[in-house]
mmCIF file of C-alpha atoms in Angstrom:
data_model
loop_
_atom_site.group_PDB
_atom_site.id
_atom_site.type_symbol
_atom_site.label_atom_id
_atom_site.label_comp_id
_atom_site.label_asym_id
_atom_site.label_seq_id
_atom_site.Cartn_x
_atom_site.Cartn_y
_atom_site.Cartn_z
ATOM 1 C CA UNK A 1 0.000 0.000 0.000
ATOM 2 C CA UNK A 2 1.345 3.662 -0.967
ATOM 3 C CA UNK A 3 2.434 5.470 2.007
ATOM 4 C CA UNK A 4 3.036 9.180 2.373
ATOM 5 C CA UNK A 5 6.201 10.519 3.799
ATOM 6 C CA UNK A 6 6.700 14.021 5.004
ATOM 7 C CA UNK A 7 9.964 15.491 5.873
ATOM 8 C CA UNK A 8 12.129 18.855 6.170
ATOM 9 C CA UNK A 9 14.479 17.623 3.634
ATOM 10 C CA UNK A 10 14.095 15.374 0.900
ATOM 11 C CA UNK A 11 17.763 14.126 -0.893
ATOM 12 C CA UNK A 12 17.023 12.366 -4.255
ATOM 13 C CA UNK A 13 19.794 10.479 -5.044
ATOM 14 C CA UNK A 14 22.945 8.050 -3.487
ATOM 15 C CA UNK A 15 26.261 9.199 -4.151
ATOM 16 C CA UNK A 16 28.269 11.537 -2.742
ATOM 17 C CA UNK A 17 26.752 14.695 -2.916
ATOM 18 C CA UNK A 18 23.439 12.690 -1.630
ATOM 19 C CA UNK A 19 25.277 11.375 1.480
ATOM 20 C CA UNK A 20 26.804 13.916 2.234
ATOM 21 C CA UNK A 21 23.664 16.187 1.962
ATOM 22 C CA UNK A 22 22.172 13.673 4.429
ATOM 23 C CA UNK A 23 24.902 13.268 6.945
ATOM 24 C CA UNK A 24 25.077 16.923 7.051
ATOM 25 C CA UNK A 25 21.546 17.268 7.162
ATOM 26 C CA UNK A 26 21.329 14.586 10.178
ATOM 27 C CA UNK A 27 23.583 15.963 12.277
ATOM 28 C CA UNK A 28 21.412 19.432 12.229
ATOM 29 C CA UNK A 29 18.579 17.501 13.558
ATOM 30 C CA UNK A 30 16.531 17.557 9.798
ATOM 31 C CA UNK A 31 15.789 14.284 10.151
ATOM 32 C CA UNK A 32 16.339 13.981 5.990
ATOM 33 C CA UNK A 33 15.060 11.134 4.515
ATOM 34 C CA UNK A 34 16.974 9.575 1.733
ATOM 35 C CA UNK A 35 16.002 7.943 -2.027
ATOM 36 C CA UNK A 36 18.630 6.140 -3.443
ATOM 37 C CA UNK A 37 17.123 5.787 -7.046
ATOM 38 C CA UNK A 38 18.450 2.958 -9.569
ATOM 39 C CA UNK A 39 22.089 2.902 -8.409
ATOM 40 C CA UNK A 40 22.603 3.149 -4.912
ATOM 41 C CA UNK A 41 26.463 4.959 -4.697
ATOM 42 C CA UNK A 42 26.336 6.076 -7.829
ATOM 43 C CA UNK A 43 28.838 5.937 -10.650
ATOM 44 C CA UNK A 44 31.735 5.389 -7.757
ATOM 45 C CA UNK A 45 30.194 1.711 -7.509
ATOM 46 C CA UNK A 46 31.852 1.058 -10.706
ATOM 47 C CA UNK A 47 35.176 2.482 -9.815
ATOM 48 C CA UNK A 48 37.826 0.385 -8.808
ATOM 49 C CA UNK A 49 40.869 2.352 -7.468
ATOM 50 C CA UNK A 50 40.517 6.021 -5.956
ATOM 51 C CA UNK A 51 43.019 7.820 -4.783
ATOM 52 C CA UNK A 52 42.428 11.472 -4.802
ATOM 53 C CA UNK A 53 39.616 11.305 -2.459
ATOM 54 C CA UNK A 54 41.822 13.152 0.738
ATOM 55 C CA UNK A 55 41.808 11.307 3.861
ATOM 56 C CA UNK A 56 42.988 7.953 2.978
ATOM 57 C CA UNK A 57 47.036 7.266 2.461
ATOM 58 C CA UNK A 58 46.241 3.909 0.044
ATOM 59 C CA UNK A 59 44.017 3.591 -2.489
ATOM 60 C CA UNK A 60 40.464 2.234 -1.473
ATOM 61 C CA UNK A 61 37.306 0.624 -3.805
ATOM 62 C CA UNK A 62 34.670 2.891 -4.466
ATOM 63 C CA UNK A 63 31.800 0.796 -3.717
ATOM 64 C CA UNK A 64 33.313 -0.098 0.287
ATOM 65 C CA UNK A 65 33.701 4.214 -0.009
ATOM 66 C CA UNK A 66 29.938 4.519 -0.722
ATOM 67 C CA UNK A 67 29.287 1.472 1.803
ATOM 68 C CA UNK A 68 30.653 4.145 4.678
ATOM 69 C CA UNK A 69 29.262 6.746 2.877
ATOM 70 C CA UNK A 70 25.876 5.222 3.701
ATOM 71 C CA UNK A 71 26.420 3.442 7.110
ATOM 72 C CA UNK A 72 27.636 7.633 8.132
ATOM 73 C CA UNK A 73 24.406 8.909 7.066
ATOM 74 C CA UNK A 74 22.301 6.152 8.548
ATOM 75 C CA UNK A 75 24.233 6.697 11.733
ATOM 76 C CA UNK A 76 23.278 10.103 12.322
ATOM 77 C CA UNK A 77 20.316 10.076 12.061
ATOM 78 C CA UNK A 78 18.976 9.440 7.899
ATOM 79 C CA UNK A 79 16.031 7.404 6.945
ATOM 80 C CA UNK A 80 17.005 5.312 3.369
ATOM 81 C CA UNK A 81 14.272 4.389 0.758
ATOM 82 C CA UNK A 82 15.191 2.300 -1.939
ATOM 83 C CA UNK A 83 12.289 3.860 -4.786
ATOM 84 C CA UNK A 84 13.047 6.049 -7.689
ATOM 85 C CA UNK A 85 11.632 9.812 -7.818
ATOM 86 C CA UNK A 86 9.594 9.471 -11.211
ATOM 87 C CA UNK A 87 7.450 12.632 -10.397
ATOM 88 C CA UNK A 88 7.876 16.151 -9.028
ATOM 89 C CA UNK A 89 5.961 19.524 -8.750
ATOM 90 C CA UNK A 90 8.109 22.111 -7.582
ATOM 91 C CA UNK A 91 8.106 24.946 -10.387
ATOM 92 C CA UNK A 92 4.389 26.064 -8.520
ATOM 93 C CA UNK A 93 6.385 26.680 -5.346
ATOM 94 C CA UNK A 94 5.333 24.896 -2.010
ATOM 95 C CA UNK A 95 1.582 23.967 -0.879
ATOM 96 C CA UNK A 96 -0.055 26.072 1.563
ATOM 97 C CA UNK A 97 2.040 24.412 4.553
ATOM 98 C CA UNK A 98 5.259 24.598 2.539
ATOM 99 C CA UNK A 99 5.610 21.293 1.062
ATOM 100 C CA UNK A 100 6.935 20.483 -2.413
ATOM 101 C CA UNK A 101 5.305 17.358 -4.140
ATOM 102 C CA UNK A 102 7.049 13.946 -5.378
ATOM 103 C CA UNK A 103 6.395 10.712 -6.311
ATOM 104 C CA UNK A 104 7.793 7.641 -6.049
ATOM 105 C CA UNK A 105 7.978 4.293 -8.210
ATOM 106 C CA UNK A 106 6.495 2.591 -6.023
ATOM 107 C CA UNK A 107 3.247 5.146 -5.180
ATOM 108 C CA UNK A 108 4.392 6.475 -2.307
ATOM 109 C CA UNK A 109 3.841 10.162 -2.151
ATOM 110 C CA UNK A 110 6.785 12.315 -1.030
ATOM 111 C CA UNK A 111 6.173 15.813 0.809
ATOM 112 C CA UNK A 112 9.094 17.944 1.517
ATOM 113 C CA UNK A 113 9.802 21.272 2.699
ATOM 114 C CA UNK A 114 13.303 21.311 0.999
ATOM 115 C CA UNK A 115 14.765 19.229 -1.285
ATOM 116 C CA UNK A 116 18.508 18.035 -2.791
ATOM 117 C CA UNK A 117 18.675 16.685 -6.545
ATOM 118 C CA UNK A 118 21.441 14.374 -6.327
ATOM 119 C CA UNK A 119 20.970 12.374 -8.885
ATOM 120 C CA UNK A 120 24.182 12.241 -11.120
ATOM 121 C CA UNK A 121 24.905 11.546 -14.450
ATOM 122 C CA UNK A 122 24.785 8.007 -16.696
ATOM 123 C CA UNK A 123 27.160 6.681 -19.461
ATOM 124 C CA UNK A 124 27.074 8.028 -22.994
ATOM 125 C CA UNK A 125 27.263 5.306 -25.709
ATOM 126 C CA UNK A 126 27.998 5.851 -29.384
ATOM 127 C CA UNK A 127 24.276 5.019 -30.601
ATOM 128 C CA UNK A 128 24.663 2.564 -32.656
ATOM 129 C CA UNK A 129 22.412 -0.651 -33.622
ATOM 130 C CA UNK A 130 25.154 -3.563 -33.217
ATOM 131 C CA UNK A 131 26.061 -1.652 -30.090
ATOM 132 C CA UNK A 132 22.682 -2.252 -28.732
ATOM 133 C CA UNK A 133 22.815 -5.728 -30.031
ATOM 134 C CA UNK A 134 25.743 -7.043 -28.303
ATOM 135 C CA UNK A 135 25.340 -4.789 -24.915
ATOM 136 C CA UNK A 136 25.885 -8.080 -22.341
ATOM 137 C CA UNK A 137 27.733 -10.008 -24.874
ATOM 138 C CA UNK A 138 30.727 -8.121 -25.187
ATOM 139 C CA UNK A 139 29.552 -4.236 -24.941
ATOM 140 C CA UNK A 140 29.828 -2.664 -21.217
ATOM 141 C CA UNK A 141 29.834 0.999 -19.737
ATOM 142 C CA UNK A 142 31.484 -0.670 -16.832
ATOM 143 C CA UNK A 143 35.259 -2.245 -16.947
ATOM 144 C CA UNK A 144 35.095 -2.574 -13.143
ATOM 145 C CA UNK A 145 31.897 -4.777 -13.302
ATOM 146 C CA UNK A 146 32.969 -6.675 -16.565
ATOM 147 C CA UNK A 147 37.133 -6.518 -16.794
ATOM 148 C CA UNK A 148 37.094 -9.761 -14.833
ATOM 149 C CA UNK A 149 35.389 -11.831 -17.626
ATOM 150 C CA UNK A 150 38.398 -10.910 -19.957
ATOM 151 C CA UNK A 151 40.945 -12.221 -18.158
ATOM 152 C CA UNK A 152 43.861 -13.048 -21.123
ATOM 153 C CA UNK A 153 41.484 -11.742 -24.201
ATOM 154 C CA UNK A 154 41.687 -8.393 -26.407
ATOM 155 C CA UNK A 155 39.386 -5.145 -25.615
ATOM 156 C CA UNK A 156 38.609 -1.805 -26.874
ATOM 157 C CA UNK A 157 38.160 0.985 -25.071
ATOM 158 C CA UNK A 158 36.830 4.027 -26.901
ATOM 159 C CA UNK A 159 37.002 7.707 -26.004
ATOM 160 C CA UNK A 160 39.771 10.409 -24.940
ATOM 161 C CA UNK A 161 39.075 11.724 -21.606
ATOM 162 C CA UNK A 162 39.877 10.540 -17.818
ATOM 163 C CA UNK A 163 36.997 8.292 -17.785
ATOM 164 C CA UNK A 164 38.645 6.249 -20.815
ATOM 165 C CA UNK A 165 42.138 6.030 -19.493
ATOM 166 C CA UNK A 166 41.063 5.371 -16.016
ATOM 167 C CA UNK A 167 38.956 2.451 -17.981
ATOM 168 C CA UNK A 168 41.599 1.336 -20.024
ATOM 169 C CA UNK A 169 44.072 1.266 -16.934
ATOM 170 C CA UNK A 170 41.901 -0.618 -15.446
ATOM 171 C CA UNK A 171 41.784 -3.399 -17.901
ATOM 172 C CA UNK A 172 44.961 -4.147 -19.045
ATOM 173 C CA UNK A 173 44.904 -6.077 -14.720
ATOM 174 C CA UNK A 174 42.658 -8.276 -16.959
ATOM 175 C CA UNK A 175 42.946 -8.291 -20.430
ATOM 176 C CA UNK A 176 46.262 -9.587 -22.201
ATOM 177 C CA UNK A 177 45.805 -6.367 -25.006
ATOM 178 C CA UNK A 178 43.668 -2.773 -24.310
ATOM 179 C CA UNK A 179 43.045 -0.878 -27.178
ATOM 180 C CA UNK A 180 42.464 2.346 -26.841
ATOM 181 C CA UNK A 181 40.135 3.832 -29.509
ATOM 182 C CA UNK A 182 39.865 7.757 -29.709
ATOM 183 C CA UNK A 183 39.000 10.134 -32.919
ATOM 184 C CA UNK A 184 41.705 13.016 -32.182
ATOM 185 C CA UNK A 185 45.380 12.495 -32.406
ATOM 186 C CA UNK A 186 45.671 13.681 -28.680
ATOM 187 C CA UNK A 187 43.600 12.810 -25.183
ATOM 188 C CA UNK A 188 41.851 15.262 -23.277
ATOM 189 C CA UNK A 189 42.515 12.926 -20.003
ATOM 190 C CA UNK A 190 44.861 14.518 -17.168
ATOM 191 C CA UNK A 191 48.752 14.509 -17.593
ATOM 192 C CA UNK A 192 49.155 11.731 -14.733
ATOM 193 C CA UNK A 193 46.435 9.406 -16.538
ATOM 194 C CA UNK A 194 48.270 9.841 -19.617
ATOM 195 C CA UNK A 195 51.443 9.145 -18.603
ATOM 196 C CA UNK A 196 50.147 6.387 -16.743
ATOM 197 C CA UNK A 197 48.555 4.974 -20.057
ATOM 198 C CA UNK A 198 51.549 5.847 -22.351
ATOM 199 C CA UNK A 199 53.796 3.818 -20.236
ATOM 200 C CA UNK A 200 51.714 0.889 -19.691
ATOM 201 C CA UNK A 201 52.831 -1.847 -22.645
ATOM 202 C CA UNK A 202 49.283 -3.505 -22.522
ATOM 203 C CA UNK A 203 47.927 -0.369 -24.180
ATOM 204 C CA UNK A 204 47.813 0.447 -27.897
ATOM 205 C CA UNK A 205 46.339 3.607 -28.658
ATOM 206 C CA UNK A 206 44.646 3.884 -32.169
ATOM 207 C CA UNK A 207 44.535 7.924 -32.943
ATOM 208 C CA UNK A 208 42.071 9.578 -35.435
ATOM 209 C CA UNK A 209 39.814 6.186 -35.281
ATOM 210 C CA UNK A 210 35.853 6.307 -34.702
ATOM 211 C CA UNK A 211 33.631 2.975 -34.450
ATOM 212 C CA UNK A 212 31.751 2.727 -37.528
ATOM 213 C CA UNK A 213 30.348 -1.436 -36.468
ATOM 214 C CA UNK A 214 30.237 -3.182 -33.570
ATOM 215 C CA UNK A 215 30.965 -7.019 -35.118
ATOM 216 C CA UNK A 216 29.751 -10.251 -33.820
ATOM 217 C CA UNK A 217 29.671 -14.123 -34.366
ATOM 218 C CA UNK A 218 28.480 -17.396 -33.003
ATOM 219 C CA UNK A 219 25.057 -18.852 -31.740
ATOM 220 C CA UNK A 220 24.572 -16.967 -29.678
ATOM 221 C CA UNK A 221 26.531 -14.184 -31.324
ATOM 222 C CA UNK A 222 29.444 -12.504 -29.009
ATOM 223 C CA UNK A 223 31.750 -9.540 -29.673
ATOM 224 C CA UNK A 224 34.514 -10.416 -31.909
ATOM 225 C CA UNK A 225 35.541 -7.085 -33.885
ATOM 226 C CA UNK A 226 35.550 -3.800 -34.791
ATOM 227 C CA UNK A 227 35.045 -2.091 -37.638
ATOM 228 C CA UNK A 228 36.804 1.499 -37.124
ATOM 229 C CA UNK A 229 36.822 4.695 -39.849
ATOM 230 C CA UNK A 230 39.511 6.468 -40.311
ATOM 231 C CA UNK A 231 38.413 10.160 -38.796
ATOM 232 C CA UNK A 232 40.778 11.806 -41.297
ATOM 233 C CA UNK A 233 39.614 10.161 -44.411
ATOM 234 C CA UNK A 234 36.313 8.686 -43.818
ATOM 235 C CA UNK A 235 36.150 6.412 -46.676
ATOM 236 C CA UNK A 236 39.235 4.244 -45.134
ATOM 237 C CA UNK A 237 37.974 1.542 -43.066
ATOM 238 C CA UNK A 238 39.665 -1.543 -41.085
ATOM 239 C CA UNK A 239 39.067 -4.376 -38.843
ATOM 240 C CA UNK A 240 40.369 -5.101 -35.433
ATOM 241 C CA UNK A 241 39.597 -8.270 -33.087
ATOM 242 C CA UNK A 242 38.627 -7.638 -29.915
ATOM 243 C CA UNK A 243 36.672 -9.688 -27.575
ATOM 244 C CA UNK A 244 34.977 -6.943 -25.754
ATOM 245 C CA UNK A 245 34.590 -3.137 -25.859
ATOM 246 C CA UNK A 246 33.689 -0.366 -23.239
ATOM 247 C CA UNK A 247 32.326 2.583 -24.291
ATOM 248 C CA UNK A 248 33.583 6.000 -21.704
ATOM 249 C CA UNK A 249 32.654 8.873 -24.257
ATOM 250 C CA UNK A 250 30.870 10.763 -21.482
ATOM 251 C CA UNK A 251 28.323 10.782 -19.375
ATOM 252 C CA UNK A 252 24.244 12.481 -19.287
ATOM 253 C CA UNK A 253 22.910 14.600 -16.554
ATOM 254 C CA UNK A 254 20.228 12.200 -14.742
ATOM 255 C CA UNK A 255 17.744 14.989 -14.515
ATOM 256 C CA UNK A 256 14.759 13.002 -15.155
ATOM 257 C CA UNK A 257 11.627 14.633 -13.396
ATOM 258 C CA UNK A 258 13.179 17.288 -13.245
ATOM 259 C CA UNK A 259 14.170 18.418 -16.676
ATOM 260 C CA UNK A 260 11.333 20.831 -17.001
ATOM 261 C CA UNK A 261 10.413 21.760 -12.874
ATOM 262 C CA UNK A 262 13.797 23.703 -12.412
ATOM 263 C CA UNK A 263 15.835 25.956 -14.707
ATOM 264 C CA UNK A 264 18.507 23.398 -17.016
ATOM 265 C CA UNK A 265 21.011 24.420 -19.656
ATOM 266 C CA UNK A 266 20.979 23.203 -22.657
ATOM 267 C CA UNK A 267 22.559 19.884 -22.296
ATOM 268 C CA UNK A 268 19.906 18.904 -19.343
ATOM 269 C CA UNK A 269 22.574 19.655 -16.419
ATOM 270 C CA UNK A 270 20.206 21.918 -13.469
ATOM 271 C CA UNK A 271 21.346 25.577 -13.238
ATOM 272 C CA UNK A 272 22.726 26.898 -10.170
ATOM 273 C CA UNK A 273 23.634 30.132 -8.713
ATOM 274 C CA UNK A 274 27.146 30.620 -8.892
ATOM 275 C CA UNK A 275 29.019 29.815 -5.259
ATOM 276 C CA UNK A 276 26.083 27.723 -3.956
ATOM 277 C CA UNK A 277 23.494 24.565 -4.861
ATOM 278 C CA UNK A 278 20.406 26.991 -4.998
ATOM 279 C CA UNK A 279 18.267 26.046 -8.253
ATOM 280 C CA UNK A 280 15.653 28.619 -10.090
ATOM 281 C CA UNK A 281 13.412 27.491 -7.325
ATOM 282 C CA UNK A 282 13.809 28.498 -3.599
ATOM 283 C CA UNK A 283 14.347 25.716 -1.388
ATOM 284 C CA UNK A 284 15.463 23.226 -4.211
ATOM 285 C CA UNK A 285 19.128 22.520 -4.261
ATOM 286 C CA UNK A 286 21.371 20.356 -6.500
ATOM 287 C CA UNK A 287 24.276 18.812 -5.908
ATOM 288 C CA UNK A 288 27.379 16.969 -7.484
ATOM 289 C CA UNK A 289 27.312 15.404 -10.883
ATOM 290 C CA UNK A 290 23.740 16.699 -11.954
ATOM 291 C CA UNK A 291 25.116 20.433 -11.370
ATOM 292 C CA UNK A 292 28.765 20.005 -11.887
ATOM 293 C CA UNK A 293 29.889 19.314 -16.068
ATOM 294 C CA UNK A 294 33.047 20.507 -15.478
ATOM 295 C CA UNK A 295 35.196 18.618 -12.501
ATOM 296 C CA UNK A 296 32.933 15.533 -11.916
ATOM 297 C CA UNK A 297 34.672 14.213 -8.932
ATOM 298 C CA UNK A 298 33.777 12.233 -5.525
ATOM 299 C CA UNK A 299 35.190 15.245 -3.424
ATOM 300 C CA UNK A 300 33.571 17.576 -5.500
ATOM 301 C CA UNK A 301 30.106 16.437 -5.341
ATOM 302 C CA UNK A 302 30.502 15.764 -1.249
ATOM 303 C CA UNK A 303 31.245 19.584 -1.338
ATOM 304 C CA UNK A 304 28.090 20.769 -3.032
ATOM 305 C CA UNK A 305 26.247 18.314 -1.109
ATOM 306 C CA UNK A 306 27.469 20.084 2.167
ATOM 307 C CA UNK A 307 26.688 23.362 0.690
ATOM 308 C CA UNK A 308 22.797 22.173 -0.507
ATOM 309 C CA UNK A 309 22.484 21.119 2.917
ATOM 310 C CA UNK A 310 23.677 24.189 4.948
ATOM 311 C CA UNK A 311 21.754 26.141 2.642
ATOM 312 C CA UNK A 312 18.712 24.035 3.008
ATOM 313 C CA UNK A 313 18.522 24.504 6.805
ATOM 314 C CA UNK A 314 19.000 27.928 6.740
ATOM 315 C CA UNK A 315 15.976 28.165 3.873
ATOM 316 C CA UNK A 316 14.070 26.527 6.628
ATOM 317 C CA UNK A 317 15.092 28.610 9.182
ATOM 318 C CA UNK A 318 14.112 31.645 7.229
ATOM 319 C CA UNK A 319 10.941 29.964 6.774
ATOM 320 C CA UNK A 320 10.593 29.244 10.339
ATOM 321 C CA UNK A 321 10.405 25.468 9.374
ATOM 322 C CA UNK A 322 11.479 22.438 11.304
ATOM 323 C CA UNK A 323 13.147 23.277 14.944
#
């Protein structure tokens, strides 16, 4: 049966910015409650090593990161939902007692005085048919959930940035060969990444190459090529066996219900006012990946969710809301 849930702060979202929105949140006595969404930790879930995140001397797994991440907020004080936001009315402004309106997945009606929009950004792929096709039998978005099933066989990687290196890095712990697929003669990944990828001798990078076909064979059919254009002269074409390739071209905003309830640019990523998480609408906040197109990193979004947070409670202490 659909339950209703009202709350001083609503956090939509479970990553860092959303965690740290709700352990900050907790410990001012907001009692937020928290909706994870589809991917509980977010994209750090799928990252193996981290190492900039300060506080830690070695390197540590991003999901056991969000795993504290979560047992923190729980401890002070947050109530977590597993459902998935798939409505909102907040461009109107607050009801009469100063609630803003949501919906969950699963019915459940959501009533908040304030609320954070943490809900990240997804993947990118290259939009292609045979990419479709073969996605589970040889195409992932995810070399930390995957890499281990290509243990001694030849991948792909394609893109340029840190997302692709990191990716490719990755891999090659795996894979006996890493290709590295990009349509520019140069990366836009960080120095250290590069150098890190230029001196690894699993990696061979393939410059000015885009995927034109994703190729398969057998019953049922699996990854075993691809067919790559030449970005130079687009009429040359060849063929390269792999037995698996990960697309990290990107990623999209995860604005969902959203999109149209609070002011976006024009790639779908929510506005905010410069030097804080305030949206177009008062007492809406966003934080981390869904805000930030620029850095997109795990200290980073913590920040912003710290700052939606602190601004949050003093919105409802201007308001005259909660203690």
């Amino acid at each position: 049966m659909a339950e209703t849930h009202h709350t001083d702060m609503l956090i939509v979202g479970a990553g860092p910015a959303g965690y740290t929105a709700a352990i900050y949140a907790a410990r001012a006595g907001m009692q937020p409650l928290l909706v994870t969404g589809m991917q509980p930790g977010g994209q750090l879930t799928i990252t193996d090593e981290i190492e900039n995140f300060p506080g830690f001397a070695q390197p540590v797994q991003g999901p056991w990161l969000m795993e504290q991440m979560r047992e923190q907020a729980e401890h002070v004080g947050t109530k977590l939902l597993y459902d998935l936001i798939t409505e909102a009315s907040l461009k109107q402004g607050p009801d009469a007692e100063g609630y803003f309106h949501l919906k969950g997945d699963s019915g459940d009606l959501f009533l908040a005085r304030t609320v954070v929009i943490a809900t990240g950004a997804q993947a990118k792929w290259l939009g292609l048919d045979s990419e479709k096709k073969y996605q589970g039998a040889g195409v992932s978005a995810c070399a930390t959930c995957d890499g281990f099933f290509y243990r001694g066989k030849d991948v792909a990687v394609i893109g340029g940035g840190n997302t692709a290196v990191e990716e490719a890095l990755y891999l090659t712990h795996h894979a006996s060969t890493v290709h590295l697929i990009h349509r520019r003669d140069s990366l836009k990944a960080e120095r250290i990444l590069q150098k890190r990828l230029h001196d690894n001798p699993k990696i061979k990078i393939h410059w000015n190459r885009a995927v034109r076909e994703i190729i398969g064979e057998g019953s049922p059919a699996v990854v075993t090529a691809l067919e790559l254009t030449d970005t130079q002269d687009n009429t040359k074409t060849e063929r390269l066996a792999v037995d698996g390739v990960f697309v990290a071209i990107g990623h999209s905003p995860s604005t969902g219900p959203f999109r149209h309830e609070v002011l976006c640019d024009e790639e779908g990523y929510i506005t905010t006012q410069p030097g804080t998480a305030s949206t177009s609408i008062p007492g809406i906040f966003a934080a981390g990946d869904i805000q930030d197109k620029t850095y997109r990193q795990a200290v980073t979004a913590a920040g912003t969710g710290c700052m939606a947070a602190l601004e949050a409670e003093r919105y409802l202490a201007e308001k005259k809301y909660g203690a």
